[in-house]
PDB file of C-alpha atoms in Angstrom:
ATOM      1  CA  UNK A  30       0.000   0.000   0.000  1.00 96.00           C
ATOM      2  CA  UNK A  31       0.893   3.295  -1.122  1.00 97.00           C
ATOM      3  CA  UNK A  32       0.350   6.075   1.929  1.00 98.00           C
ATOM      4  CA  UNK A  33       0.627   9.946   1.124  1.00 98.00           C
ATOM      5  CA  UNK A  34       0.259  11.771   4.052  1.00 98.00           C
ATOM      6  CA  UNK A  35       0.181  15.288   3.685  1.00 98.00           C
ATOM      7  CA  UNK A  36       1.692  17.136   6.554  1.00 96.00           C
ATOM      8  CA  UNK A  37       4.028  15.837   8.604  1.00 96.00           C
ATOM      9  CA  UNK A  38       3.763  16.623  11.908  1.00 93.00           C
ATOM     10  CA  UNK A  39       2.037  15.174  15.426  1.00 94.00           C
ATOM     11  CA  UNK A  40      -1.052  13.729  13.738  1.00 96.00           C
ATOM     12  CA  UNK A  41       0.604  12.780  10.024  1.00 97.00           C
ATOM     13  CA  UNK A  42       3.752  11.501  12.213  1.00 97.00           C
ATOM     14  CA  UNK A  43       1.869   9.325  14.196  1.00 97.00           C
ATOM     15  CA  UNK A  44      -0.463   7.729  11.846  1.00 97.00           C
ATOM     16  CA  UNK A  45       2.581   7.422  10.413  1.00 97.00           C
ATOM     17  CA  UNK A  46       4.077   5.202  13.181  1.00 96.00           C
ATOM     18  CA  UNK A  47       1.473   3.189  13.542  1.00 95.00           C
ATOM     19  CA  UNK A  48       0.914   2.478   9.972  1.00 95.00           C
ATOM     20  CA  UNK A  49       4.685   0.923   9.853  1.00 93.00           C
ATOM     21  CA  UNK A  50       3.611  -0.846  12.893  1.00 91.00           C
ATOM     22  CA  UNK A  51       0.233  -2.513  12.221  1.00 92.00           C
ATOM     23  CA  UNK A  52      -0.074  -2.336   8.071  1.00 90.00           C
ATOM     24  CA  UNK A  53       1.936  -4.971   6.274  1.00 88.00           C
ATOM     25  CA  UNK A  54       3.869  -4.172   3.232  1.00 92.00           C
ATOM     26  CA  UNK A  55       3.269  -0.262   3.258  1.00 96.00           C
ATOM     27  CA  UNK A  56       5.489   2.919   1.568  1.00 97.00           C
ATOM     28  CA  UNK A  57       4.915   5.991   2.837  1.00 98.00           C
ATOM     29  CA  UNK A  58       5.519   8.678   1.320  1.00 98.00           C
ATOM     30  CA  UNK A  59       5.671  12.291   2.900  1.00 97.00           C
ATOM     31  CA  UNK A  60       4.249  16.330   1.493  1.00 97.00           C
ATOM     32  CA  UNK A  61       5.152  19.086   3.658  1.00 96.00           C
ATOM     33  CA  UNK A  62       5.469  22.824   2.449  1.00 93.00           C
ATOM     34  CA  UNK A  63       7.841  22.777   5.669  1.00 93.00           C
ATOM     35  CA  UNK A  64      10.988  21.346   4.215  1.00 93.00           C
ATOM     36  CA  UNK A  65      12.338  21.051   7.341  1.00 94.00           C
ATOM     37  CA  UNK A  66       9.310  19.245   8.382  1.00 94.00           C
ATOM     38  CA  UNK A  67      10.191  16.804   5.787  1.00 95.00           C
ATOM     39  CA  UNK A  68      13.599  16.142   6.506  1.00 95.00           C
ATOM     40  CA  UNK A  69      13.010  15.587  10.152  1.00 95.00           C
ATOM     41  CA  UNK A  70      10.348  13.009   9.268  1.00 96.00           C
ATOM     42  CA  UNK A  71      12.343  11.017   7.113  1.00 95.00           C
ATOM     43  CA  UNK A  72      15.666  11.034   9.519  1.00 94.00           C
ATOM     44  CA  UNK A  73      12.981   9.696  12.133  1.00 93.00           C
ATOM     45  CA  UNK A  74      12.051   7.005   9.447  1.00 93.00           C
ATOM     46  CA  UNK A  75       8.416   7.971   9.921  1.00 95.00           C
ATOM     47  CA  UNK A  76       8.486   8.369   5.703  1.00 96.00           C
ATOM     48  CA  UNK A  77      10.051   6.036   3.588  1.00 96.00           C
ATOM     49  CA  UNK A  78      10.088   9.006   0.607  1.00 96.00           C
ATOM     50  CA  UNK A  79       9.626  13.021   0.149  1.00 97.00           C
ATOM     51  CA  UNK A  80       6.838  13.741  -2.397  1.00 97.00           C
ATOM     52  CA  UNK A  81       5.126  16.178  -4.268  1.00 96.00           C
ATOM     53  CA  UNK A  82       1.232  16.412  -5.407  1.00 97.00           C
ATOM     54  CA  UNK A  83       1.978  14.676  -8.689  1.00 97.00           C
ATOM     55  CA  UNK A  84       2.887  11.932  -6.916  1.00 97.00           C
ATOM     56  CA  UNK A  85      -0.261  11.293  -5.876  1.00 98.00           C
ATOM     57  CA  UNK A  86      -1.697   9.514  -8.682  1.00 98.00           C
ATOM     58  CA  UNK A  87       0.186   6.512  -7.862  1.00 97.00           C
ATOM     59  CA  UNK A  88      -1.430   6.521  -4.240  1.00 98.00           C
ATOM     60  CA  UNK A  89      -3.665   4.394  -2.639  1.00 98.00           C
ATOM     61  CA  UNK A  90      -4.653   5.892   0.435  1.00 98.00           C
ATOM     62  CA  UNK A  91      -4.011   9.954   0.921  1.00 98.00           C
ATOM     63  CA  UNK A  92      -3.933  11.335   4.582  1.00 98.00           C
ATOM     64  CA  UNK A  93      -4.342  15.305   5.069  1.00 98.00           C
ATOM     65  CA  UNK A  94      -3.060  16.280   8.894  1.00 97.00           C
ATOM     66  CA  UNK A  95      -3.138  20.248   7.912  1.00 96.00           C
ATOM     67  CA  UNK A  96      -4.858  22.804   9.133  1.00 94.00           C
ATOM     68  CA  UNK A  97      -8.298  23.149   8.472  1.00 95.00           C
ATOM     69  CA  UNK A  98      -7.841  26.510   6.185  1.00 95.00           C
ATOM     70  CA  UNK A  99      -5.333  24.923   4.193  1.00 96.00           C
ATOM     71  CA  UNK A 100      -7.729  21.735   3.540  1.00 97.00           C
ATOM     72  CA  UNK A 101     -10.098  23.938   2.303  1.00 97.00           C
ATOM     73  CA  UNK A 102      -7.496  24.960  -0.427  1.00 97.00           C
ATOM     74  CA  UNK A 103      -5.469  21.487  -0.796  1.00 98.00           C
ATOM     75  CA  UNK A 104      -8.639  18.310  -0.840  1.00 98.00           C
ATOM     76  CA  UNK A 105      -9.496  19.737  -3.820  1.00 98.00           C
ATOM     77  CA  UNK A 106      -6.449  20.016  -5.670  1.00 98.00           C
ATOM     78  CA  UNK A 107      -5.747  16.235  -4.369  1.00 98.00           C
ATOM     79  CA  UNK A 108      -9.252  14.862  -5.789  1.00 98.00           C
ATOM     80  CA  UNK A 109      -7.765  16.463  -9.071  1.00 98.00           C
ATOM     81  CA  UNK A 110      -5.229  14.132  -9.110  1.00 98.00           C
ATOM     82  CA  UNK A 111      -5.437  10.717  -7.360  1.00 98.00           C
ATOM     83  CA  UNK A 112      -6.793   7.691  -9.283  1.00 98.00           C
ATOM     84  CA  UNK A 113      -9.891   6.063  -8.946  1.00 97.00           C
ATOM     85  CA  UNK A 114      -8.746   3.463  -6.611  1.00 98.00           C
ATOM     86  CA  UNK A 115      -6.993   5.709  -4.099  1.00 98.00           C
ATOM     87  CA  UNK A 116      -9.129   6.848  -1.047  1.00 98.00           C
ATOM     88  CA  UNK A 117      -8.103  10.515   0.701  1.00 98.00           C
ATOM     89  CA  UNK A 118      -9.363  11.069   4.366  1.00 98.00           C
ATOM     90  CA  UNK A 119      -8.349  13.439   7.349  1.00 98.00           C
ATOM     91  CA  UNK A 120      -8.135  14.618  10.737  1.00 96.00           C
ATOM     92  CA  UNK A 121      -9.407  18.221  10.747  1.00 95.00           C
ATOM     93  CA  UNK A 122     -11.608  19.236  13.695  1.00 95.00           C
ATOM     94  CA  UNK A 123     -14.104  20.929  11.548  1.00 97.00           C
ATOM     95  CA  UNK A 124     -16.124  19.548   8.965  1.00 97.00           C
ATOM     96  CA  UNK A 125     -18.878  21.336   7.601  1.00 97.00           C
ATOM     97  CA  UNK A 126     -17.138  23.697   5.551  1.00 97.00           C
ATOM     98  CA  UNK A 127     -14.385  21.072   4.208  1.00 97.00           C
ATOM     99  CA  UNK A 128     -17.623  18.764   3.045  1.00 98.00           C
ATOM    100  CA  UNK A 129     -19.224  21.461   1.726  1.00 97.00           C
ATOM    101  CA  UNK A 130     -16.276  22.262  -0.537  1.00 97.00           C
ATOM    102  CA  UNK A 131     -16.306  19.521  -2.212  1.00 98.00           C
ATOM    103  CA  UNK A 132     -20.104  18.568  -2.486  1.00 98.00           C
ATOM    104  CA  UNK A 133     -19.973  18.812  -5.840  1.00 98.00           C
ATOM    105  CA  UNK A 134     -16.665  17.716  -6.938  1.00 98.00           C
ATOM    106  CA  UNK A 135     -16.151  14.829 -10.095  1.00 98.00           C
ATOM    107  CA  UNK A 136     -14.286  13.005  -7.232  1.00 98.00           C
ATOM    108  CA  UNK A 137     -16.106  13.570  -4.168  1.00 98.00           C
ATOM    109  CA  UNK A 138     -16.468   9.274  -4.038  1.00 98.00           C
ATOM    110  CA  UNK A 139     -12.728   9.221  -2.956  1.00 98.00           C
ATOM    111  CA  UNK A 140     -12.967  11.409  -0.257  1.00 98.00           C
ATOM    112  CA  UNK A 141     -13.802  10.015   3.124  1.00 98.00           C
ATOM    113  CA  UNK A 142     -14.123  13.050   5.936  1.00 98.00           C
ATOM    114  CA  UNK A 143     -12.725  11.637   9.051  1.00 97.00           C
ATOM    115  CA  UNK A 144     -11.836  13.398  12.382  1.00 97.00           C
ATOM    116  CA  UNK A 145      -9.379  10.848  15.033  1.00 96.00           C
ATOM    117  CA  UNK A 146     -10.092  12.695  18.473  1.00 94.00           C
ATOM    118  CA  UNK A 147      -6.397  12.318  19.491  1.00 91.00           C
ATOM    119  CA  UNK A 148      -3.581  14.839  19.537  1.00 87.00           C
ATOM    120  CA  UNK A 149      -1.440  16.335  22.369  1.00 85.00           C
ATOM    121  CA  UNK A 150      -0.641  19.665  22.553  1.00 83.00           C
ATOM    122  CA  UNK A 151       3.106  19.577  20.741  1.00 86.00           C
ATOM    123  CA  UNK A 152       3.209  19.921  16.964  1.00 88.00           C
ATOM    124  CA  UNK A 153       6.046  19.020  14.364  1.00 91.00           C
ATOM    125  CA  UNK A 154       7.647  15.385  13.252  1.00 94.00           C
ATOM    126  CA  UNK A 155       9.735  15.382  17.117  1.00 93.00           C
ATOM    127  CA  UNK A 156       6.150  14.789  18.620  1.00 93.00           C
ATOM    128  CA  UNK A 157       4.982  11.697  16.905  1.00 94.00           C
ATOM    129  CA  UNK A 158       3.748   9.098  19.190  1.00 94.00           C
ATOM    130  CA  UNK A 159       3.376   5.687  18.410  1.00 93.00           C
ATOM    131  CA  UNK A 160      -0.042   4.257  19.402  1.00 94.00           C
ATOM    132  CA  UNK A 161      -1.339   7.582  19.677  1.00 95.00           C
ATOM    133  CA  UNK A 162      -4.844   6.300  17.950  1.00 95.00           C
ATOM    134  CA  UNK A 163      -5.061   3.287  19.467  1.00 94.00           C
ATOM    135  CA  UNK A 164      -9.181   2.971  21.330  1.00 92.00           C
ATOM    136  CA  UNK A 165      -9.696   6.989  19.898  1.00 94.00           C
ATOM    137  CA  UNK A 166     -12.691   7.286  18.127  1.00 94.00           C
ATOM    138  CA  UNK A 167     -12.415   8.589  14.950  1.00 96.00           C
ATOM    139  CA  UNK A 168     -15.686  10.427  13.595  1.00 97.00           C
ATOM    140  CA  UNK A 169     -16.501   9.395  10.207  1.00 98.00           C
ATOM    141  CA  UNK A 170     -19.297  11.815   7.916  1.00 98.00           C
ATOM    142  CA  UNK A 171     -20.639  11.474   4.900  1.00 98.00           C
ATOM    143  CA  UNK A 172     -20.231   7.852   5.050  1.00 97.00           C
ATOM    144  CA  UNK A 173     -22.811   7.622   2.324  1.00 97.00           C
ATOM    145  CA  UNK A 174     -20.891   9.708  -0.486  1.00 98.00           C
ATOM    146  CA  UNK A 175     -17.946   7.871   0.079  1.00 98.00           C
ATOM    147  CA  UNK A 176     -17.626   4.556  -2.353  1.00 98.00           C
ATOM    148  CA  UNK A 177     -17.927   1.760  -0.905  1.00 97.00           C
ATOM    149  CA  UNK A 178     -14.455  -0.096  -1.732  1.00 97.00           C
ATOM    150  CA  UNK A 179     -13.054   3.070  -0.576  1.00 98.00           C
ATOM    151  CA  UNK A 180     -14.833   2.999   2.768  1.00 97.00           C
ATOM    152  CA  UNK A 181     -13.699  -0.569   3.378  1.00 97.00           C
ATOM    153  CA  UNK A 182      -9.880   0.417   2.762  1.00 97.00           C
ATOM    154  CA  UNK A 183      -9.752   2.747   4.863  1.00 97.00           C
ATOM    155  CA  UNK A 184     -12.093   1.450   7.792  1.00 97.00           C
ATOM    156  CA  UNK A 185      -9.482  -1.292   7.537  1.00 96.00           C
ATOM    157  CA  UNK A 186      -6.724   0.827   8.092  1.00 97.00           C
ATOM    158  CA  UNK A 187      -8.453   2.383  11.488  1.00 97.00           C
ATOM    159  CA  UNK A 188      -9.522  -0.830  12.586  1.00 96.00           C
ATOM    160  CA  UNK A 189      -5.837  -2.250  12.285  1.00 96.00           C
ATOM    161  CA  UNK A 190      -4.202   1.149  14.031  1.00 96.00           C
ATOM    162  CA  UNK A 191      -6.565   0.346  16.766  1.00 95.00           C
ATOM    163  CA  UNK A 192      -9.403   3.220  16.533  1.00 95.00           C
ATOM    164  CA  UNK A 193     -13.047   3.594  17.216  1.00 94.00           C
ATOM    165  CA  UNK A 194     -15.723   4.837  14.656  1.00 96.00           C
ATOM    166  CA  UNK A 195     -18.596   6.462  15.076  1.00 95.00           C
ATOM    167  CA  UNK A 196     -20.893   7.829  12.580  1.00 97.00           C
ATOM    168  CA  UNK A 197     -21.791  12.084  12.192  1.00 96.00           C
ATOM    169  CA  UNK A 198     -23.463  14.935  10.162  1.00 97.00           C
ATOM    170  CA  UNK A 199     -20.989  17.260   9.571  1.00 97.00           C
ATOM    171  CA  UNK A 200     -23.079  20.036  11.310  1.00 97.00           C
ATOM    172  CA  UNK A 201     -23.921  18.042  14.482  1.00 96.00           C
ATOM    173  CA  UNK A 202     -20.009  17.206  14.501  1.00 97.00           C
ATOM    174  CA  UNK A 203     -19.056  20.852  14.510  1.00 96.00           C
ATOM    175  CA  UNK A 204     -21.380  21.559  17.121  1.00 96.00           C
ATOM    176  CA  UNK A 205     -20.541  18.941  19.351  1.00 95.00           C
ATOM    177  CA  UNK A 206     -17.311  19.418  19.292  1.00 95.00           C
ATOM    178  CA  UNK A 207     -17.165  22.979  19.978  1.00 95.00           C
ATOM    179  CA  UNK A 208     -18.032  22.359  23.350  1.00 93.00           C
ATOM    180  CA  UNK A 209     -15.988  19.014  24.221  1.00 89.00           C
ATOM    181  CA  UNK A 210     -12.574  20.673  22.294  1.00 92.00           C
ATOM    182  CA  UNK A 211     -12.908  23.749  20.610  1.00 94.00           C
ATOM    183  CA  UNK A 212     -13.963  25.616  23.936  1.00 95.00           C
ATOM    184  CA  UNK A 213     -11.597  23.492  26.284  1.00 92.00           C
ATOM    185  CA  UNK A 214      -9.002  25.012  24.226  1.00 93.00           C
ATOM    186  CA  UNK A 215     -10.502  29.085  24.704  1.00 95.00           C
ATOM    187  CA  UNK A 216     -10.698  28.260  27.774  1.00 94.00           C
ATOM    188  CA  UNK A 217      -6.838  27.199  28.550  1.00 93.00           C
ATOM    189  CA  UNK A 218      -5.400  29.718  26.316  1.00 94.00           C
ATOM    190  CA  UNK A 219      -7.356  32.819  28.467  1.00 94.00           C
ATOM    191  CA  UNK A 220      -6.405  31.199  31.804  1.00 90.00           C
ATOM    192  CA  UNK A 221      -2.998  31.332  30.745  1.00 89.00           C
ATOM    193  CA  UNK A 222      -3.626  34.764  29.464  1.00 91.00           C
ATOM    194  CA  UNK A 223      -4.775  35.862  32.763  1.00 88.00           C
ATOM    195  CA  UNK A 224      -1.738  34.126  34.923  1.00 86.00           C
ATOM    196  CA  UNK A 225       0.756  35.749  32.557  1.00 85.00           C
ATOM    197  CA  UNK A 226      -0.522  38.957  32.797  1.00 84.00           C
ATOM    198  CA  UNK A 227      -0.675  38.500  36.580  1.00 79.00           C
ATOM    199  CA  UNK A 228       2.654  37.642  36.539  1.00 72.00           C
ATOM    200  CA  UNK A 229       4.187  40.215  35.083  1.00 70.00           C
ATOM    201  CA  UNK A 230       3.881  41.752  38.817  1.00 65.00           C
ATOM    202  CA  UNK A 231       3.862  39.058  40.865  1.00 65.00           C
ATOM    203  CA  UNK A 232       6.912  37.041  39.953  1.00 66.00           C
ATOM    204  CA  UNK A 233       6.292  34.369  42.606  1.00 71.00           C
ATOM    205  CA  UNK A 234       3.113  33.166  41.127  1.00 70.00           C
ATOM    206  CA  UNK A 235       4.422  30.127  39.219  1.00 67.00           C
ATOM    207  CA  UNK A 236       6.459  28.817  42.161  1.00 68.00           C
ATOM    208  CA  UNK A 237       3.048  28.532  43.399  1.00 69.00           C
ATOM    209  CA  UNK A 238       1.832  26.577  40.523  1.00 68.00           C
ATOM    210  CA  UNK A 239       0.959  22.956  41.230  1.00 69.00           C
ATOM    211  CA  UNK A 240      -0.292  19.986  38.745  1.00 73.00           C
ATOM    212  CA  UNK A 241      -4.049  21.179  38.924  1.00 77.00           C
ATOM    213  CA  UNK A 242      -2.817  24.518  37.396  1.00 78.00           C
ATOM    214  CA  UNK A 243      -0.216  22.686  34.562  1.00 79.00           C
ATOM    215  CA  UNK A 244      -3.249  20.345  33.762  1.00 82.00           C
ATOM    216  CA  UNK A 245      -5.844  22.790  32.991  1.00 83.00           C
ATOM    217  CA  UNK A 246      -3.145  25.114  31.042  1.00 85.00           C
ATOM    218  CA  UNK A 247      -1.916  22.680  29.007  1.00 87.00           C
ATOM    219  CA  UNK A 248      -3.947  23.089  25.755  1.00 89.00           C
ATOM    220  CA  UNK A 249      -2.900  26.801  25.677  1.00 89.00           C
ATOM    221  CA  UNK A 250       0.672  24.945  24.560  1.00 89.00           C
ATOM    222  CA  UNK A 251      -0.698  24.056  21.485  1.00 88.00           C
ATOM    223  CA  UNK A 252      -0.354  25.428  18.068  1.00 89.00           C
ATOM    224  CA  UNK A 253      -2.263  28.871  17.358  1.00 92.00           C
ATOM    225  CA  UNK A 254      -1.308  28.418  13.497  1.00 90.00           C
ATOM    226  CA  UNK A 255      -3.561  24.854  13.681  1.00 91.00           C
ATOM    227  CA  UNK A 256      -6.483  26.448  16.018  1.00 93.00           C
ATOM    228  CA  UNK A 257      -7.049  29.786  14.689  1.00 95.00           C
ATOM    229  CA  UNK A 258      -8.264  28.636  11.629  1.00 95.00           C
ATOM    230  CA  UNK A 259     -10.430  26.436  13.858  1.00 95.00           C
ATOM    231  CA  UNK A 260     -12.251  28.864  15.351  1.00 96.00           C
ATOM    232  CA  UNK A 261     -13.041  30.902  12.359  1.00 96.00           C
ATOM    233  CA  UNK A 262     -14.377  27.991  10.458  1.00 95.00           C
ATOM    234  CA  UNK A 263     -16.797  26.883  13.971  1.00 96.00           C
ATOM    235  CA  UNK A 264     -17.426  30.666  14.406  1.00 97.00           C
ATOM    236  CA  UNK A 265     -21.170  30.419  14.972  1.00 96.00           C
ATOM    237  CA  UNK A 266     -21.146  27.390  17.113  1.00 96.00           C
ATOM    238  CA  UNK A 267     -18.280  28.565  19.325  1.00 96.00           C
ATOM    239  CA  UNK A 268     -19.782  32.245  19.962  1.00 97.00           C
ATOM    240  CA  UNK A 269     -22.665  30.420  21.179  1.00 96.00           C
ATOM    241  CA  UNK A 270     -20.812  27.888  23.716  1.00 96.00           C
ATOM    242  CA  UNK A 271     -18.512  30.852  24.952  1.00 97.00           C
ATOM    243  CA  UNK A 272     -21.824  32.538  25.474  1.00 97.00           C
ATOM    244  CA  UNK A 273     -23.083  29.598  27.954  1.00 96.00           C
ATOM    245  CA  UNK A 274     -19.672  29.447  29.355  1.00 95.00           C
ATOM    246  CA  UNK A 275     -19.470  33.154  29.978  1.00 96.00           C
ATOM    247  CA  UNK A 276     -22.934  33.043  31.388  1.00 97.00           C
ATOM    248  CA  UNK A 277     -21.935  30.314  34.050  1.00 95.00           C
ATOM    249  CA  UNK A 278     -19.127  32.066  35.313  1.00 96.00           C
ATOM    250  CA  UNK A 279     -20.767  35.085  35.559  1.00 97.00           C
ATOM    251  CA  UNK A 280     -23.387  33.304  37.823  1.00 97.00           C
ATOM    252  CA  UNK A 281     -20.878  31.821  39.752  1.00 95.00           C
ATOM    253  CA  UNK A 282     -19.368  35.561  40.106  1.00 96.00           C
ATOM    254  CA  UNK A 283     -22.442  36.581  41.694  1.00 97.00           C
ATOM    255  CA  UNK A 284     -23.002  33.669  43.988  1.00 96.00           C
ATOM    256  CA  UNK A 285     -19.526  34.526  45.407  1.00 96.00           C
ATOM    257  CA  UNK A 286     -20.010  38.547  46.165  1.00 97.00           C
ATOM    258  CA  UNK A 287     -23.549  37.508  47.641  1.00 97.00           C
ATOM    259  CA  UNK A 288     -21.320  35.377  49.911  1.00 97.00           C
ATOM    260  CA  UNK A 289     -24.111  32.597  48.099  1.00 96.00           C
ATOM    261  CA  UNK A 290     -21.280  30.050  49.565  1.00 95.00           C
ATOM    262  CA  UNK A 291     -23.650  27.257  50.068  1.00 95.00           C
ATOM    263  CA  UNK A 292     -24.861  27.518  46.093  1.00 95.00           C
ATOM    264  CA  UNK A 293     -21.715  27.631  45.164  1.00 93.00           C
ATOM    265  CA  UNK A 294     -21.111  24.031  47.190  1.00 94.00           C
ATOM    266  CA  UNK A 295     -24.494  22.945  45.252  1.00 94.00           C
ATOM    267  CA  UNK A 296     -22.977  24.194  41.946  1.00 93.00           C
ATOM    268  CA  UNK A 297     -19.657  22.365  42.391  1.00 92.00           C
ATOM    269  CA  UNK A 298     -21.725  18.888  43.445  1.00 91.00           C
ATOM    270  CA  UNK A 299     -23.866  19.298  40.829  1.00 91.00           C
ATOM    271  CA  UNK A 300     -20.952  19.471  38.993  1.00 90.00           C
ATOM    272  CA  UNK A 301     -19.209  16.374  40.122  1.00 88.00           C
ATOM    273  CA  UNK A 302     -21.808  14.516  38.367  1.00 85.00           C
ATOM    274  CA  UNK A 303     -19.220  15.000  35.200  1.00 80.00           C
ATOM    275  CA  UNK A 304     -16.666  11.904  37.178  1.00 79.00           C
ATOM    276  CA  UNK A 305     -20.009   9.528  36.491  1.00 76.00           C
ATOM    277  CA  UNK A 306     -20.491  10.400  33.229  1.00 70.00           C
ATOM    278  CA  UNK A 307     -16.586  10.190  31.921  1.00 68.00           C
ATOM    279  CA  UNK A 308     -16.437   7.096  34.148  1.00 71.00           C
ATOM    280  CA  UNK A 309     -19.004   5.557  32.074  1.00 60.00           C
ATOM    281  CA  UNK A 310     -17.698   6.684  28.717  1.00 53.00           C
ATOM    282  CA  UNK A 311     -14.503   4.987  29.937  1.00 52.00           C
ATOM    283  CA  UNK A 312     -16.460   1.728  31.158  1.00 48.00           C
ATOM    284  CA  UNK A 313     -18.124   1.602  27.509  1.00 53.00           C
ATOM    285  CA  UNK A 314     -14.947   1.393  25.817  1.00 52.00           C
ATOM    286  CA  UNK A 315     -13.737  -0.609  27.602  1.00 48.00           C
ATOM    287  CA  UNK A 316     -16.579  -3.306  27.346  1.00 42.00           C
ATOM    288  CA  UNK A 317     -16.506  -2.756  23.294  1.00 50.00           C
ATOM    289  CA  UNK A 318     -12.720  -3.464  23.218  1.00 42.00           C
ATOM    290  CA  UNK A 319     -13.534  -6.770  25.100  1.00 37.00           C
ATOM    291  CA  UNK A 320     -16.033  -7.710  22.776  1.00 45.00           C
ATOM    292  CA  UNK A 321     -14.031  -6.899  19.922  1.00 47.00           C
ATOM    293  CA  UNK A 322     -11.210  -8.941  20.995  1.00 42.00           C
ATOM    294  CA  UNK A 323      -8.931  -6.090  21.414  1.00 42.00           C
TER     295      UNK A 323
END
């Protein structure tokens, strides 16, 4: 098997690394307009080759791990050229716009619009992780227009790297995810906003930092040239959850200068409920793994 992937960084790198891990008998083959990018990936041996976009009409399976504004620009151009046979799928967190794009394109059959909730908050070739997919889910839309020979390669590819599917409109996907990722992220990078800015005065106020403080700032570490264009492309649907979220902490504001202590006990209980429902997330998974055999 043939594998383009198109950018070469934490997501391409690791899928990648797995790939060479769980796929027998596969060449991958590497497009980056980071050069360096490029040459770091194939001194780490997570591509066999450097490519370009001609190229890709000898591929069989085409991965995009680019930012969601330069999809936009690039599935196109990479429908234009692949063969009939080859299948092209990604891992951008928005998806209504990309499908949309290409509604209506000659090739739209090869294109299979896939979103692997997995990732860490480094970027670049250095932060590949092996096994980085393995029980994810990946969120498959627009099964339907997707042939079906091209759906079955690469469902088996997912299914051999170890990943979970489920199924997704592209505009219920955007707007779920806005509140379990897109405004996680908002939500880190202004809390470390507001510490740095604190600290600019009060240099003591990191040695006072503990792990409950480095694990809720630790999405603000990742790439603003991957989540800008994020944002702009789930505009509407992350307005409305910063909205709620601003709402919640301003009611939380006023229970505290009420001195409202005990409803702000009954909010945090409330609150805790959120351990029972992750628990049982976790529990699920679990159970499907054992029945799959995994």
């Amino acid at each position: 098997m043939k594998v383009f992937i198109i950018g070469t960084g934490l997501i391409g790198g690791s899928f990648a690394l797995d790939l060479r891990e769980e796929v027998e008998k596969v060449e991958i083959f590497g497009i980056d307009h980071n050069d360096q990018h490029l040459e770091e990936a194939l001194n780490a041996g997570l591509i066999d080759n450097k490519a370009n976009f001609e190229d890709l009409v000898n591929a069989d399976l085409v991965y995009l791990a680019i930012p969601v504004d330069a999809s936009l620009e690039i599935l196109p151009k990479v429908l234009d050229t692949v063969n009939d046979n080859c299948v092209v799928t990604d891992a951008g967190s928005t998806k209504e716009q990309l499908c949309r794009e290409v509604a209506s394109h000659p090739k739209r059959r090869n294109y299979l619009a896939g979103h692997p909730i997995a990732g860490t908050e480094f970027s670049g070739p250095s932060a590949a992780i092996h096994g980085l997919f393995k029980y994810k889910t990946n969120i498959i839309c627009e099964i339907e227009k997707t042939a079906f020979k091209l759906q079955e390669k690469a469902l088996e590819v997912f299914n051999a790297i170890g990943m979970r599917i489920r199924y997704m409109d592209p505009v219920s996907h955007d707007r779920h995810i806005a509140y379990v990722s897109h405004l996680s992220h908002i939500s880190s990078f202004m809390l470390g906003k507001t510490v740095l800015e604190k600290e600019k005065n009060e240099r003591d106020i990191f040695d006072l930092a503990g792990s409950g403080f480095a694990s809720t700032v630790r999405l603000a570490k990742s790439s603003p040239g991957m989540w800008t264009p994020i944002f702009r492309q789930n505009k509407k649907n992350v307005m409305e959850t910063l909205d709620e979220y601003i709402s919640n902490l301003k009611h939380f504001r006023q229970l505290m200068e009420t001195d409202n202590f005990e409803e702000v006990f009954q909010e945090m209980e409330k609150t805790n409920h959120i351990k029972d429902v992750l628990n049982g997330i976790t529990q699920n998974e679990n159970l499907k793994i054992l029945e799959n055999g995994k």
